[in-house]
Amino acid sequence: MRSSCVASIYRPAEDSYLLQRHVERLVEGSVLDMGTGSGIQAVAAAKKPNVRCVVAVDIDPAAVEAARGRAEEAHVSHKMCFINSDLFANVEGRFDWMVFNPPYLPSEGGVEDRTWDGGGTGRETILRFLEGAKEHLTPGGSILLIYSSEAGIEAEPYGYKLVVIEEKRLFFETLYCARLTLS
Ligand SMILES: C[S@@+](CC[C@H](N)C(=O)[O-])C[C@H]1O[C@@H](n2cnc3c(N)ncnc32)[C@H](O)[C@@H]1O
């Protein structure tokens, strides 16, 4: 039981480390880590003295528990809370920063794996997130988002200004870390 739950949790990879570098550098105040997985981003944020509180969210209850465990090991759980939610369904409040390493690849058919399957175009989860995020950003708040050249994103029609802050070429795709603000 436990091993099958653990096996479903995304093991930090190139995309995680790309985002983590900018979480460590940029976030402050109140932070939402959407799709927390192992909790790598949430804990990196919570370790920063200028971060007041971190909310770690995942649709997978096993991931929420993994993030809680990582936070306890790092002795930062006192400034965090953990929510099982499909995007913003169970989330309240507004945040100065949101970070999301989403499922960003197009579906391949067969069994859906929420760690990477972003729907038919690969953009479905990201676009739902961008729509919901508007109600949960503080004025002047920012989002750090990972996406792939395999799917791309259109943020402007959703009312965001997007600036790529780092890109990383891999064997079959380029990963982007972007900062988005409401325009
Ligand atoms: C690529 S993994 C990223 C995990 C971790 N944040 C990292 O950087 O390594 C994507 C995560 O998003 C979660 N996820 C997928 N769809 C979601 C949704 N609709 N709402 C919340 N979390 C979701 C998955 O369960 C998975 O943990």
PDB file of C-alpha atoms and ligand atoms in Angstrom:
ATOM      1  CA  MET A   1       0.000   0.000   0.000  1.00  0.00           C
ATOM      2  CA  ARG A   2       2.628   2.463   1.151  1.00  0.00           C
ATOM      3  CA  SER A   3       5.071   1.606  -1.610  1.00  0.00           C
ATOM      4  CA  SER A   4       2.422   2.009  -4.322  1.00  0.00           C
ATOM      5  CA  CYS A   5       1.527   5.464  -2.917  1.00  0.00           C
ATOM      6  CA  VAL A   6       5.169   6.482  -2.715  1.00  0.00           C
ATOM      7  CA  ALA A   7       5.783   5.250  -6.271  1.00  0.00           C
ATOM      8  CA  SER A   8       3.112   7.667  -7.578  1.00  0.00           C
ATOM      9  CA  ILE A   9       4.810  10.746  -6.103  1.00  0.00           C
ATOM     10  CA  TYR A  10       6.939  12.730  -8.529  1.00  0.00           C
ATOM     11  CA  ARG A  11      10.610  12.284  -7.804  1.00  0.00           C
ATOM     12  CA  PRO A  12      12.399  15.653  -8.155  1.00  0.00           C
ATOM     13  CA  ALA A  13      13.992  15.966 -11.600  1.00  0.00           C
ATOM     14  CA  GLU A  14      15.471  18.656 -13.911  1.00  0.00           C
ATOM     15  CA  ASP A  15      12.219  20.633 -13.938  1.00  0.00           C
ATOM     16  CA  SER A  16      12.040  20.574 -10.132  1.00  0.00           C
ATOM     17  CA  TYR A  17      15.605  21.847  -9.750  1.00  0.00           C
ATOM     18  CA  LEU A  18      15.040  24.552 -12.371  1.00  0.00           C
ATOM     19  CA  LEU A  19      12.087  25.892 -10.377  1.00  0.00           C
ATOM     20  CA  GLN A  20      13.771  25.401  -6.994  1.00  0.00           C
ATOM     21  CA  ARG A  21      16.663  27.693  -7.973  1.00  0.00           C
ATOM     22  CA  HIS A  22      14.231  30.570  -8.527  1.00  0.00           C
ATOM     23  CA  VAL A  23      12.083  29.754  -5.496  1.00  0.00           C
ATOM     24  CA  GLU A  24      15.211  30.066  -3.358  1.00  0.00           C
ATOM     25  CA  ARG A  25      16.098  33.369  -5.026  1.00  0.00           C
ATOM     26  CA  LEU A  26      12.769  35.164  -5.379  1.00  0.00           C
ATOM     27  CA  VAL A  27       9.820  34.200  -3.197  1.00  0.00           C
ATOM     28  CA  GLU A  28       8.862  36.035  -0.005  1.00  0.00           C
ATOM     29  CA  GLY A  29       5.813  36.739   2.150  1.00  0.00           C
ATOM     30  CA  SER A  30       2.987  34.228   1.652  1.00  0.00           C
ATOM     31  CA  VAL A  31       3.588  31.377  -0.814  1.00  0.00           C
ATOM     32  CA  LEU A  32       1.375  28.749  -2.453  1.00  0.00           C
ATOM     33  CA  ASP A  33       3.089  25.646  -3.873  1.00  0.00           C
ATOM     34  CA  MET A  34       0.604  24.094  -6.299  1.00  0.00           C
ATOM     35  CA  GLY A  35       1.231  20.407  -7.170  1.00  0.00           C
ATOM     36  CA  THR A  36       3.665  20.070  -4.301  1.00  0.00           C
ATOM     37  CA  GLY A  37       4.578  16.396  -4.969  1.00  0.00           C
ATOM     38  CA  SER A  38       7.514  15.568  -2.674  1.00  0.00           C
ATOM     39  CA  GLY A  39       7.326  19.094  -1.213  1.00  0.00           C
ATOM     40  CA  ILE A  40      10.646  20.191  -2.701  1.00  0.00           C
ATOM     41  CA  GLN A  41       9.446  23.708  -3.631  1.00  0.00           C
ATOM     42  CA  ALA A  42       7.317  24.235  -0.528  1.00  0.00           C
ATOM     43  CA  VAL A  43      10.182  23.357   1.817  1.00  0.00           C
ATOM     44  CA  ALA A  44      12.693  25.449  -0.150  1.00  0.00           C
ATOM     45  CA  ALA A  45      10.312  28.399   0.275  1.00  0.00           C
ATOM     46  CA  ALA A  46       9.619  27.736   3.961  1.00  0.00           C
ATOM     47  CA  LYS A  47      13.347  27.679   4.741  1.00  0.00           C
ATOM     48  CA  LYS A  48      13.624  31.332   3.713  1.00  0.00           C
ATOM     49  CA  PRO A  49      13.445  33.757   6.664  1.00  0.00           C
ATOM     50  CA  ASN A  50      11.528  36.288   4.551  1.00  0.00           C
ATOM     51  CA  VAL A  51       8.770  33.743   3.800  1.00  0.00           C
ATOM     52  CA  ARG A  52       5.971  34.027   6.362  1.00  0.00           C
ATOM     53  CA  CYS A  53       3.829  31.009   5.444  1.00  0.00           C
ATOM     54  CA  VAL A  54       3.614  28.309   2.783  1.00  0.00           C
ATOM     55  CA  VAL A  55       0.548  26.390   1.638  1.00  0.00           C
ATOM     56  CA  ALA A  56       1.405  23.096  -0.100  1.00  0.00           C
ATOM     57  CA  VAL A  57      -1.360  21.689  -2.344  1.00  0.00           C
ATOM     58  CA  ASP A  58      -1.682  18.472  -4.335  1.00  0.00           C
ATOM     59  CA  ILE A  59      -4.510  16.489  -5.878  1.00  0.00           C
ATOM     60  CA  ASP A  60      -2.799  13.301  -4.661  1.00  0.00           C
ATOM     61  CA  PRO A  61      -3.261  12.731  -0.896  1.00  0.00           C
ATOM     62  CA  ALA A  62      -0.048  10.648  -0.794  1.00  0.00           C
ATOM     63  CA  ALA A  63       1.890  13.629  -2.148  1.00  0.00           C
ATOM     64  CA  VAL A  64       0.386  15.895   0.512  1.00  0.00           C
ATOM     65  CA  GLU A  65       1.620  13.475   3.188  1.00  0.00           C
ATOM     66  CA  ALA A  66       5.056  13.241   1.550  1.00  0.00           C
ATOM     67  CA  ALA A  67       5.344  17.041   1.592  1.00  0.00           C
ATOM     68  CA  ARG A  68       4.308  17.114   5.251  1.00  0.00           C
ATOM     69  CA  GLY A  69       7.008  14.544   6.061  1.00  0.00           C
ATOM     70  CA  ARG A  70       9.669  16.530   4.199  1.00  0.00           C
ATOM     71  CA  ALA A  71       8.650  19.698   6.044  1.00  0.00           C
ATOM     72  CA  GLU A  72       8.852  17.965   9.427  1.00  0.00           C
ATOM     73  CA  GLU A  73      12.317  16.612   8.607  1.00  0.00           C
ATOM     74  CA  ALA A  74      13.423  20.122   7.653  1.00  0.00           C
ATOM     75  CA  HIS A  75      11.853  21.602  10.840  1.00  0.00           C
ATOM     76  CA  VAL A  76       9.738  24.097   8.883  1.00  0.00           C
ATOM     77  CA  SER A  77       6.275  22.558   9.245  1.00  0.00           C
ATOM     78  CA  HIS A  78       5.263  25.222  11.813  1.00  0.00           C
ATOM     79  CA  LYS A  79       5.022  27.817   9.015  1.00  0.00           C
ATOM     80  CA  MET A  80       3.247  25.534   6.536  1.00  0.00           C
ATOM     81  CA  CYS A  81      -0.107  23.973   5.869  1.00  0.00           C
ATOM     82  CA  PHE A  82      -0.996  21.091   3.582  1.00  0.00           C
ATOM     83  CA  ILE A  83      -4.137  20.773   1.456  1.00  0.00           C
ATOM     84  CA  ASN A  84      -5.491  17.973  -0.714  1.00  0.00           C
ATOM     85  CA  SER A  85      -7.182  19.782  -3.592  1.00  0.00           C
ATOM     86  CA  ASP A  86      -7.809  19.808  -7.329  1.00  0.00           C
ATOM     87  CA  LEU A  87      -6.080  23.135  -8.033  1.00  0.00           C
ATOM     88  CA  PHE A  88      -7.903  25.869  -6.047  1.00  0.00           C
ATOM     89  CA  ALA A  89     -11.064  23.895  -5.153  1.00  0.00           C
ATOM     90  CA  ASN A  90     -10.142  23.723  -1.424  1.00  0.00           C
ATOM     91  CA  VAL A  91      -7.816  26.743  -1.257  1.00  0.00           C
ATOM     92  CA  GLU A  92      -8.738  30.011   0.462  1.00  0.00           C
ATOM     93  CA  GLY A  93      -6.897  33.295   0.691  1.00  0.00           C
ATOM     94  CA  ARG A  94      -4.419  35.250  -1.386  1.00  0.00           C
ATOM     95  CA  PHE A  95      -0.692  34.761  -1.864  1.00  0.00           C
ATOM     96  CA  ASP A  96       2.259  37.016  -2.719  1.00  0.00           C
ATOM     97  CA  TRP A  97       3.856  34.198  -4.696  1.00  0.00           C
ATOM     98  CA  MET A  98       2.608  30.997  -6.315  1.00  0.00           C
ATOM     99  CA  VAL A  99       4.913  28.323  -7.692  1.00  0.00           C
ATOM    100  CA  PHE A 100       3.829  25.462  -9.944  1.00  0.00           C
ATOM    101  CA  ASN A 101       5.769  22.713 -11.673  1.00  0.00           C
ATOM    102  CA  PRO A 102       2.644  21.329 -13.356  1.00  0.00           C
ATOM    103  CA  PRO A 103       1.883  18.255 -15.409  1.00  0.00           C
ATOM    104  CA  TYR A 104       2.868  19.879 -18.726  1.00  0.00           C
ATOM    105  CA  LEU A 105       3.154  17.130 -21.362  1.00  0.00           C
ATOM    106  CA  PRO A 106       0.445  16.129 -23.883  1.00  0.00           C
ATOM    107  CA  SER A 107      -1.472  12.949 -23.018  1.00  0.00           C
ATOM    108  CA  GLU A 108      -0.276   9.777 -24.656  1.00  0.00           C
ATOM    109  CA  GLY A 109      -3.528   7.871 -24.138  1.00  0.00           C
ATOM    110  CA  GLY A 110      -3.848   4.905 -21.802  1.00  0.00           C
ATOM    111  CA  VAL A 111      -3.557   5.392 -18.051  1.00  0.00           C
ATOM    112  CA  GLU A 112      -3.534   9.033 -16.966  1.00  0.00           C
ATOM    113  CA  ASP A 113      -0.528   9.900 -14.791  1.00  0.00           C
ATOM    114  CA  ARG A 114      -1.213  13.212 -13.063  1.00  0.00           C
ATOM    115  CA  THR A 115       2.477  13.841 -12.390  1.00  0.00           C
ATOM    116  CA  TRP A 116       3.098  14.687 -16.073  1.00  0.00           C
ATOM    117  CA  ASP A 117      -0.153  14.361 -18.067  1.00  0.00           C
ATOM    118  CA  GLY A 118      -1.388  17.879 -18.844  1.00  0.00           C
ATOM    119  CA  GLY A 119      -4.347  16.755 -20.993  1.00  0.00           C
ATOM    120  CA  GLY A 120      -4.708  16.503 -24.785  1.00  0.00           C
ATOM    121  CA  THR A 121      -2.593  19.571 -25.588  1.00  0.00           C
ATOM    122  CA  GLY A 122      -0.494  19.390 -22.420  1.00  0.00           C
ATOM    123  CA  ARG A 123      -1.843  22.815 -21.430  1.00  0.00           C
ATOM    124  CA  GLU A 124      -5.192  21.978 -19.832  1.00  0.00           C
ATOM    125  CA  THR A 125      -4.053  21.905 -16.183  1.00  0.00           C
ATOM    126  CA  ILE A 126      -1.865  24.999 -16.639  1.00  0.00           C
ATOM    127  CA  LEU A 127      -4.691  27.028 -18.166  1.00  0.00           C
ATOM    128  CA  ARG A 128      -7.155  25.988 -15.445  1.00  0.00           C
ATOM    129  CA  PHE A 129      -4.506  27.022 -12.912  1.00  0.00           C
ATOM    130  CA  LEU A 130      -3.991  30.439 -14.550  1.00  0.00           C
ATOM    131  CA  GLU A 131      -7.736  31.081 -14.533  1.00  0.00           C
ATOM    132  CA  GLY A 132      -8.078  30.152 -10.842  1.00  0.00           C
ATOM    133  CA  ALA A 133      -4.906  31.924  -9.725  1.00  0.00           C
ATOM    134  CA  LYS A 134      -6.362  35.360 -10.502  1.00  0.00           C
ATOM    135  CA  GLU A 135      -8.642  35.098  -7.450  1.00  0.00           C
ATOM    136  CA  HIS A 136      -5.760  34.084  -5.155  1.00  0.00           C
ATOM    137  CA  LEU A 137      -2.895  36.477  -5.989  1.00  0.00           C
ATOM    138  CA  THR A 138      -2.319  39.578  -3.895  1.00  0.00           C
ATOM    139  CA  PRO A 139      -2.130  42.852  -5.860  1.00  0.00           C
ATOM    140  CA  GLY A 140       1.371  42.854  -7.386  1.00  0.00           C
ATOM    141  CA  GLY A 141       1.768  39.107  -6.716  1.00  0.00           C
ATOM    142  CA  SER A 142       3.744  36.787  -9.019  1.00  0.00           C
ATOM    143  CA  ILE A 143       3.714  33.203 -10.257  1.00  0.00           C
ATOM    144  CA  LEU A 144       6.757  31.043 -11.032  1.00  0.00           C
ATOM    145  CA  LEU A 145       5.705  28.430 -13.588  1.00  0.00           C
ATOM    146  CA  ILE A 146       7.488  25.623 -15.440  1.00  0.00           C
ATOM    147  CA  TYR A 147       6.427  24.688 -18.967  1.00  0.00           C
ATOM    148  CA  SER A 148       7.821  22.731 -21.882  1.00  0.00           C
ATOM    149  CA  SER A 149       8.448  23.354 -25.586  1.00  0.00           C
ATOM    150  CA  GLU A 150       6.373  20.177 -26.114  1.00  0.00           C
ATOM    151  CA  ALA A 151       3.181  22.060 -25.207  1.00  0.00           C
ATOM    152  CA  GLY A 152       3.959  25.771 -24.800  1.00  0.00           C
ATOM    153  CA  ILE A 153       1.475  28.086 -23.087  1.00  0.00           C
ATOM    154  CA  GLU A 154      -0.590  31.147 -23.934  1.00  0.00           C
ATOM    155  CA  ALA A 155      -0.694  33.317 -20.827  1.00  0.00           C
ATOM    156  CA  GLU A 156      -1.602  36.685 -22.380  1.00  0.00           C
ATOM    157  CA  PRO A 157      -5.235  35.786 -23.257  1.00  0.00           C
ATOM    158  CA  TYR A 158      -5.670  34.955 -19.571  1.00  0.00           C
ATOM    159  CA  GLY A 159      -4.537  38.446 -18.570  1.00  0.00           C
ATOM    160  CA  TYR A 160      -0.934  37.711 -17.610  1.00  0.00           C
ATOM    161  CA  LYS A 161       2.403  39.195 -18.627  1.00  0.00           C
ATOM    162  CA  LEU A 162       4.960  36.361 -18.972  1.00  0.00           C
ATOM    163  CA  VAL A 163       8.745  36.718 -18.743  1.00  0.00           C
ATOM    164  CA  VAL A 164      10.994  33.672 -19.218  1.00  0.00           C
ATOM    165  CA  ILE A 165      13.667  33.820 -16.520  1.00  0.00           C
ATOM    166  CA  GLU A 166      15.588  30.643 -17.402  1.00  0.00           C
ATOM    167  CA  GLU A 167      15.433  27.947 -20.049  1.00  0.00           C
ATOM    168  CA  LYS A 168      17.063  24.564 -20.003  1.00  0.00           C
ATOM    169  CA  ARG A 169      17.599  22.439 -23.105  1.00  0.00           C
ATOM    170  CA  LEU A 170      17.135  18.730 -22.567  1.00  0.00           C
ATOM    171  CA  PHE A 171      17.443  15.871 -25.028  1.00  0.00           C
ATOM    172  CA  PHE A 172      13.879  16.022 -26.421  1.00  0.00           C
ATOM    173  CA  GLU A 173      12.481  19.330 -25.150  1.00  0.00           C
ATOM    174  CA  THR A 174      13.337  22.737 -23.712  1.00  0.00           C
ATOM    175  CA  LEU A 175      12.051  23.563 -20.239  1.00  0.00           C
ATOM    176  CA  TYR A 176      11.150  27.128 -19.323  1.00  0.00           C
ATOM    177  CA  CYS A 177      10.831  28.776 -15.934  1.00  0.00           C
ATOM    178  CA  ALA A 178       8.654  31.868 -16.323  1.00  0.00           C
ATOM    179  CA  ARG A 179       7.524  34.642 -14.018  1.00  0.00           C
ATOM    180  CA  LEU A 180       3.919  35.720 -14.580  1.00  0.00           C
ATOM    181  CA  THR A 181       2.192  38.816 -13.274  1.00  0.00           C
ATOM    182  CA  LEU A 182      -1.344  40.062 -13.878  1.00  0.00           C
ATOM    183  CA  SER A 183      -1.246  42.796 -16.528  1.00  0.00           C
TER     184      SER A 183
HETATM  185  C1  LIG B   1       5.626  17.454 -12.202  1.00  0.00           C
HETATM  186  S1  LIG B   1       4.982  17.078 -10.603  1.00  0.00           S
HETATM  187  C2  LIG B   1       5.838  18.357  -9.631  1.00  0.00           C
HETATM  188  C3  LIG B   1       6.120  17.944  -8.199  1.00  0.00           C
HETATM  189  C4  LIG B   1       6.980  18.954  -7.405  1.00  0.00           C
HETATM  190  N1  LIG B   1       6.308  20.239  -7.248  1.00  0.00           N
HETATM  191  C5  LIG B   1       8.325  19.162  -8.054  1.00  0.00           C
HETATM  192  O1  LIG B   1       8.645  20.302  -8.455  1.00  0.00           O
HETATM  193  O2  LIG B   1       9.088  18.179  -8.147  1.00  0.00           O
HETATM  194  C6  LIG B   1       3.287  17.708 -10.737  1.00  0.00           C
HETATM  195  C7  LIG B   1       2.466  17.591  -9.444  1.00  0.00           C
HETATM  196  O3  LIG B   1       1.192  18.216  -9.673  1.00  0.00           O
HETATM  197  C8  LIG B   1       0.179  17.441  -9.053  1.00  0.00           C
HETATM  198  N2  LIG B   1      -1.090  17.740  -9.738  1.00  0.00           N
HETATM  199  C9  LIG B   1      -1.496  17.324 -10.967  1.00  0.00           C
HETATM  200  N3  LIG B   1      -2.722  17.802 -11.243  1.00  0.00           N
HETATM  201  C10 LIG B   1      -3.102  18.546 -10.182  1.00  0.00           C
HETATM  202  C11 LIG B   1      -4.276  19.284  -9.864  1.00  0.00           C
HETATM  203  N4  LIG B   1      -5.314  19.358 -10.718  1.00  0.00           N
HETATM  204  N5  LIG B   1      -4.345  19.916  -8.656  1.00  0.00           N
HETATM  205  C12 LIG B   1      -3.300  19.843  -7.778  1.00  0.00           C
HETATM  206  N6  LIG B   1      -2.163  19.145  -8.013  1.00  0.00           N
HETATM  207  C13 LIG B   1      -2.057  18.514  -9.203  1.00  0.00           C
HETATM  208  C14 LIG B   1       0.657  16.003  -9.234  1.00  0.00           C
HETATM  209  O4  LIG B   1       0.036  15.125  -8.313  1.00  0.00           O
HETATM  210  C15 LIG B   1       2.172  16.169  -9.009  1.00  0.00           C
HETATM  211  O5  LIG B   1       2.495  16.003  -7.648  1.00  0.00           O
END
